Coordinates of C-alpha atoms and ligand atoms in Angstrom, one line a residue:
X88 CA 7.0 -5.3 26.2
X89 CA 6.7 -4.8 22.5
X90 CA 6.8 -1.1 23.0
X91 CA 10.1 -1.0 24.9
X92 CA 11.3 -3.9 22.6
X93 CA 10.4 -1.7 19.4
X94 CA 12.2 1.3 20.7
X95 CA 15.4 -0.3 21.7
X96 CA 15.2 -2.0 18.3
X97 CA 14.8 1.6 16.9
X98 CA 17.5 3.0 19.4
X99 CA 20.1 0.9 17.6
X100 CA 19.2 0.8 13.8
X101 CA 21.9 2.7 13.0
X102 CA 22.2 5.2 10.1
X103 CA 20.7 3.0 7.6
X104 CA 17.6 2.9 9.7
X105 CA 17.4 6.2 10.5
X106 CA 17.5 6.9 6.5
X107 CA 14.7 5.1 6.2
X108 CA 12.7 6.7 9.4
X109 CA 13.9 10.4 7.6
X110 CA 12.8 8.9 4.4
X111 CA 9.7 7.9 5.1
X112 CA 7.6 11.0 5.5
X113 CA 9.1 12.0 2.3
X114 CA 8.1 8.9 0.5
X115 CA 4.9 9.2 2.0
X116 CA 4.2 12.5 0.2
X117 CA 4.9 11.6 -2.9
X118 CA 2.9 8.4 -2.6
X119 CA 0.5 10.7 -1.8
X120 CA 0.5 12.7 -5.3
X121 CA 0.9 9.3 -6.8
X122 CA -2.5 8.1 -5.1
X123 CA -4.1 11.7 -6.2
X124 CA -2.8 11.7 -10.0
X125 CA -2.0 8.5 -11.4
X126 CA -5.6 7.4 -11.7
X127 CA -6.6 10.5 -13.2
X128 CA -3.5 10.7 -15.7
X129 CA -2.3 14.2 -14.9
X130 CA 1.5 13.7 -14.9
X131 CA 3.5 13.0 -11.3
X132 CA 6.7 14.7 -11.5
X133 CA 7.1 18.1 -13.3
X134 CA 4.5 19.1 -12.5
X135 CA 4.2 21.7 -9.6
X136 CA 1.9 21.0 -6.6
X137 CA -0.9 23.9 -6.4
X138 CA -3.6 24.1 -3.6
X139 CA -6.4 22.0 -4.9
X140 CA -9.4 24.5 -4.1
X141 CA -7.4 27.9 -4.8
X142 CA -4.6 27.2 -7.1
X143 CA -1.9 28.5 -5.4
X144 CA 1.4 27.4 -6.0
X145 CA 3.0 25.8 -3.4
X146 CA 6.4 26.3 -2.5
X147 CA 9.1 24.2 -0.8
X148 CA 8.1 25.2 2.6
X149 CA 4.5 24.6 2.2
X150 CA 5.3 20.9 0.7
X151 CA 7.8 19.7 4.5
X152 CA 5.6 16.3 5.0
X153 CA 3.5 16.3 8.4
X154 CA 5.5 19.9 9.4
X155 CA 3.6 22.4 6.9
X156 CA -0.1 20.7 7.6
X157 CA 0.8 20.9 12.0
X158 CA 1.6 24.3 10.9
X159 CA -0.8 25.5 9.0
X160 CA -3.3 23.7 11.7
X161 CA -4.6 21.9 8.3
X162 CA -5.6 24.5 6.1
X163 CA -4.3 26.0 2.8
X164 CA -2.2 28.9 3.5
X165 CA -2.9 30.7 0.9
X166 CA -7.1 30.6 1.2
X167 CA -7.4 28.8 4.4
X168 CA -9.6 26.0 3.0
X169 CA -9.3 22.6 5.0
X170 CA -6.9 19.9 3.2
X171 CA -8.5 17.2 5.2
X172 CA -6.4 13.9 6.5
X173 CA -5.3 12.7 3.3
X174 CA -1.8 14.0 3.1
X175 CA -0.9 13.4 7.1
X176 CA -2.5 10.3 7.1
X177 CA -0.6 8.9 4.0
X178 CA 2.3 10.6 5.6
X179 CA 1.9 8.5 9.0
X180 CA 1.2 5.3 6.7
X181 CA 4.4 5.7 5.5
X182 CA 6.2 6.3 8.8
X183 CA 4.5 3.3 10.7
X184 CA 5.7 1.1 7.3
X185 CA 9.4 1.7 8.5
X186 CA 8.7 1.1 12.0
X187 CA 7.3 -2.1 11.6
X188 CA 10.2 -3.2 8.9
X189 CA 12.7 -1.9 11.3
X190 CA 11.3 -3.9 14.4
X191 CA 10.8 -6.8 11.7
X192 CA 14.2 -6.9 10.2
X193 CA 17.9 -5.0 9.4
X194 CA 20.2 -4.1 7.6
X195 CA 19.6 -4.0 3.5
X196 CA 16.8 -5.5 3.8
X197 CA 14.6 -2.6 5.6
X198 CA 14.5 -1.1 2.4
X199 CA 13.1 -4.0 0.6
X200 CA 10.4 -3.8 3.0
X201 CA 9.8 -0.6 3.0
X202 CA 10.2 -0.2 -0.6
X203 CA 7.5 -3.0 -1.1
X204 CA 5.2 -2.0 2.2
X205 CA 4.9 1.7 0.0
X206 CA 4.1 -0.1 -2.8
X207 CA 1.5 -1.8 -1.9
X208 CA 0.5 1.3 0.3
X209 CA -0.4 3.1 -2.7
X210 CA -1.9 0.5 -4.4
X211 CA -4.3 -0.3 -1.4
X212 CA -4.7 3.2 -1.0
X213 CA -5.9 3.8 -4.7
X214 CA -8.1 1.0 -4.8
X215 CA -10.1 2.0 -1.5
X216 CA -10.4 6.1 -2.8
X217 CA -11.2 4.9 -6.6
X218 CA -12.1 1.1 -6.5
X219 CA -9.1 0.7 -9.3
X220 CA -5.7 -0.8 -9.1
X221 CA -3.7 0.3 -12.1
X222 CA -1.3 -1.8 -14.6
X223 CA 1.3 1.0 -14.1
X224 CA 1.2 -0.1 -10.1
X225 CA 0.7 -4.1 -10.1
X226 CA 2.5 -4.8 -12.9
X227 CA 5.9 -3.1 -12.5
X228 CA 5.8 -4.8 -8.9
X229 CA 5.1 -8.4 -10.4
X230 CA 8.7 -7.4 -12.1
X231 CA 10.0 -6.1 -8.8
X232 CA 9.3 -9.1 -6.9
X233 CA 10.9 -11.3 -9.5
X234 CA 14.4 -9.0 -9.8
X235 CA 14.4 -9.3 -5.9
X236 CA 14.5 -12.7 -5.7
X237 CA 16.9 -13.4 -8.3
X238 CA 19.5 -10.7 -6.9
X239 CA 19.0 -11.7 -3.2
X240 CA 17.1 -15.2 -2.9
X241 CA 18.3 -17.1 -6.2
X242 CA 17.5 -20.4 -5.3
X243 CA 13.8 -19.5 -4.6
X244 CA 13.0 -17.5 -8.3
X245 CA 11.6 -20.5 -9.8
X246 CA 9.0 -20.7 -7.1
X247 CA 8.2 -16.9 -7.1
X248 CA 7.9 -16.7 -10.8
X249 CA 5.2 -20.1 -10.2
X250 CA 3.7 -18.1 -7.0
X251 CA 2.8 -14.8 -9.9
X252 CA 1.3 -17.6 -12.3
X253 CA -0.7 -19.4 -9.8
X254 CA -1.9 -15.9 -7.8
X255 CA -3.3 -14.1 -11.1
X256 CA -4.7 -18.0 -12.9
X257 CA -6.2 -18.6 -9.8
X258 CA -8.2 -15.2 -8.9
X259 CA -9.2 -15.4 -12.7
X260 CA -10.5 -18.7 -11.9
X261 CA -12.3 -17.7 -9.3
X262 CA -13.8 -14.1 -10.9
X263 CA -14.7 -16.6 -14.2
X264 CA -16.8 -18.7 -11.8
X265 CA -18.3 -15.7 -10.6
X266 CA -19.6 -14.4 -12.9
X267 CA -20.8 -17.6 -14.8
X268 CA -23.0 -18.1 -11.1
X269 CA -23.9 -14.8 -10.3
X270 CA -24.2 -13.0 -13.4
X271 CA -22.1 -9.9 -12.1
X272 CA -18.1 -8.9 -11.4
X273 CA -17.1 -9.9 -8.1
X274 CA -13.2 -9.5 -8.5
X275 CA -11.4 -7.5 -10.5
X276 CA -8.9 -7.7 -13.2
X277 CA -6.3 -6.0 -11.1
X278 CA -7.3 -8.2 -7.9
X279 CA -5.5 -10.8 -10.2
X280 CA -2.6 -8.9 -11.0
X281 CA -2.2 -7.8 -7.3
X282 CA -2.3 -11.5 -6.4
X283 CA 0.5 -12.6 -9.3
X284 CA 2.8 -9.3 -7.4
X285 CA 2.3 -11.1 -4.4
X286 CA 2.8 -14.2 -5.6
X287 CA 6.5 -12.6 -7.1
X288 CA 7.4 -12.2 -3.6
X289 CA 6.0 -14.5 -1.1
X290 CA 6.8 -17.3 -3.2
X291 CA 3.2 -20.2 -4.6
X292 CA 3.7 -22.3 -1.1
X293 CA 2.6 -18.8 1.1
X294 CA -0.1 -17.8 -1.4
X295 CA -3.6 -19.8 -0.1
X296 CA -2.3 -17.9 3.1
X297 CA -2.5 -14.4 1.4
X298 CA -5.7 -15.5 0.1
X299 CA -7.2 -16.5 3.5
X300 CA -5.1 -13.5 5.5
X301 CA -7.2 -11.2 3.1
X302 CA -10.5 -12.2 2.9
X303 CA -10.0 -13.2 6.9
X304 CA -9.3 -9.5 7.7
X305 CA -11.7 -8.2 4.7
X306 CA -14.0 -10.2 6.9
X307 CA -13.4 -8.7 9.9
X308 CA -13.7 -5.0 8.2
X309 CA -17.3 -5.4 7.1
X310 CA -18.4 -6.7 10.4
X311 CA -17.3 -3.7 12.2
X312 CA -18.5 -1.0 9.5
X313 CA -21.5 -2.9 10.5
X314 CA -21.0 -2.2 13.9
X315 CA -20.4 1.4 13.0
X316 CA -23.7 1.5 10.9
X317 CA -22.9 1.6 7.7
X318 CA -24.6 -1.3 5.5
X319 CA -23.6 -3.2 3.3
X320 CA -25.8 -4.8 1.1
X321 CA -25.3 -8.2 -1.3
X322 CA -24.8 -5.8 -4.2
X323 CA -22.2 -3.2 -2.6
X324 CA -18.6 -4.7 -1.3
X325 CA -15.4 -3.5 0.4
X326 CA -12.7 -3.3 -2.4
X327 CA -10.0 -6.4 -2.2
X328 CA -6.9 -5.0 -2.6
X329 CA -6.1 -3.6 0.3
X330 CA -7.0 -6.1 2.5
X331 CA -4.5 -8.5 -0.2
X332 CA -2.3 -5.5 -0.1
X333 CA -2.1 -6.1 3.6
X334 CA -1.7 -9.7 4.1
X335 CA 0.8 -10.0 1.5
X336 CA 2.9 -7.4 3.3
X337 CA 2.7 -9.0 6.9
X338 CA 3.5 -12.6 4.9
X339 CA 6.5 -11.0 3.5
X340 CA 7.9 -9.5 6.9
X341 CA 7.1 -12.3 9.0
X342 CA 6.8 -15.6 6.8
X343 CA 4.6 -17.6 6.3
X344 CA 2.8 -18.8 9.7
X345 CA 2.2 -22.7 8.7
X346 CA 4.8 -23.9 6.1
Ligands
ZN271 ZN1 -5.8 27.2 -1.3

């Protein structure tokens, strides 16, 4: 059973792995102010968290990820407005990220994982709330992948330095095409830069599998909004990143599934 398997996996992680389960939540918040604020350019640290709809300042035990929302059943404390799922929700994201790495893997690298599974968690999560995925988030992680493979995988940095060349040439490429057929955007700029980060750390050889993984599962998404109701039209599109954000991730945990 995966279940059991997962939990006795989790039983003996040991205290790095229950860093990163303790962690997690905490990470989660934040990513959550990052998703909020970095799009908007209000500043991210130094700046105190106040109750969106009345202002208030919020204080340490107003700000305990997952605990304050169960205990305020949701609302602001001060004015009783409802926060919605956002926070939780980002939260949980967070949590499941270091579950999965710790069933997936141990030892130091869980927090390469994890540290790249919130990553991209952001970035997905920004592009889906404001159809955007910023420089300050793709590029940095195009860096990241690069810095991780020559301080733990040396012999493979030649190929993840060609994998972020070939992922952000070869979604430009594409989006060129695009538009000379269609007249219109399809993909964005940043769709490119996501794709070079992802090249950085699956390597050039796993990237037509992010490719297909993504717009397999992208796929899959519209036909069951479609089931749900909602419609989408030739004109109007689910954004990409996540659904690269996503793939990349589960290539990076797993490997590649046909070398
Ligand atoms: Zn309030």
């Amino acid at each position: 059973m995966i279940g059991t398997e997962l939990l006795d996996r989790v039983a003996d992680v040991g205290a790095a792995g229950w860093a990163v389960l303790v962690a997690a939540p905490l990470v989660g918040s934040f990513i959550g102010v990052v998703v909020r604020r970095l799009p908007e350019g209000r500043p991210i640290i130094c700046a105190r968290s106040r109750c969106e709809y009345c202002g208030a300042a919020l204080r340490m035990g107003d700000l305990v990820p997952l605990f304050s929302w169960l205990a305020a059943r949701g609302r602001c404390r001060y004015c009783g407005h409802p926060l919605g799922w956002f926070y939780p929700g980002i939260e949980l994201s967070a949590f499941a990220i270091a579950l999965i790495a710790l069933a997936a893997d141990d030892g130091k690298r869980v927090w390469l994982d994890c540290f790249f599974g919130w990553w991209l968690l952001a970035l997905g999560w920004i592009d889906i709330r404001r159809w955007l995925l910023p420089d300050a988030l793709t590029l940095p992680l195009i860096v990241a992948g690069l810095a991780a493979a020559a301080a733990f995988d040396p012999e493979r940095l030649t190929d993840r330095a060609l994998g972020a060349a070939l992922g952000y040439l070869s979604l430009r490429t594409v989006a060129l095409a695009y538009r000379v057929l269609r007249g219109r955007e399809g993909l964005g700029h940043g769709d490119a830069k996501l794709l070079a980060a992802s090249g950085a750390w699956v390597g050039s050889m796993a990237l037509p599998q992010v490719v297909l993984g993504a717009a397999v599962s992208a796929l899959l998404a519209a036909a069951c909004l479609r089931l749900a109701g909602v419609r989408l039209g030739a004109r109007s599109a689910l954004p990409f990143g996540p659904f690269l954000a996503l793939a990349t991730w589960l290539i990076w945990l797993l490997g590649p599934l046909f070398a």
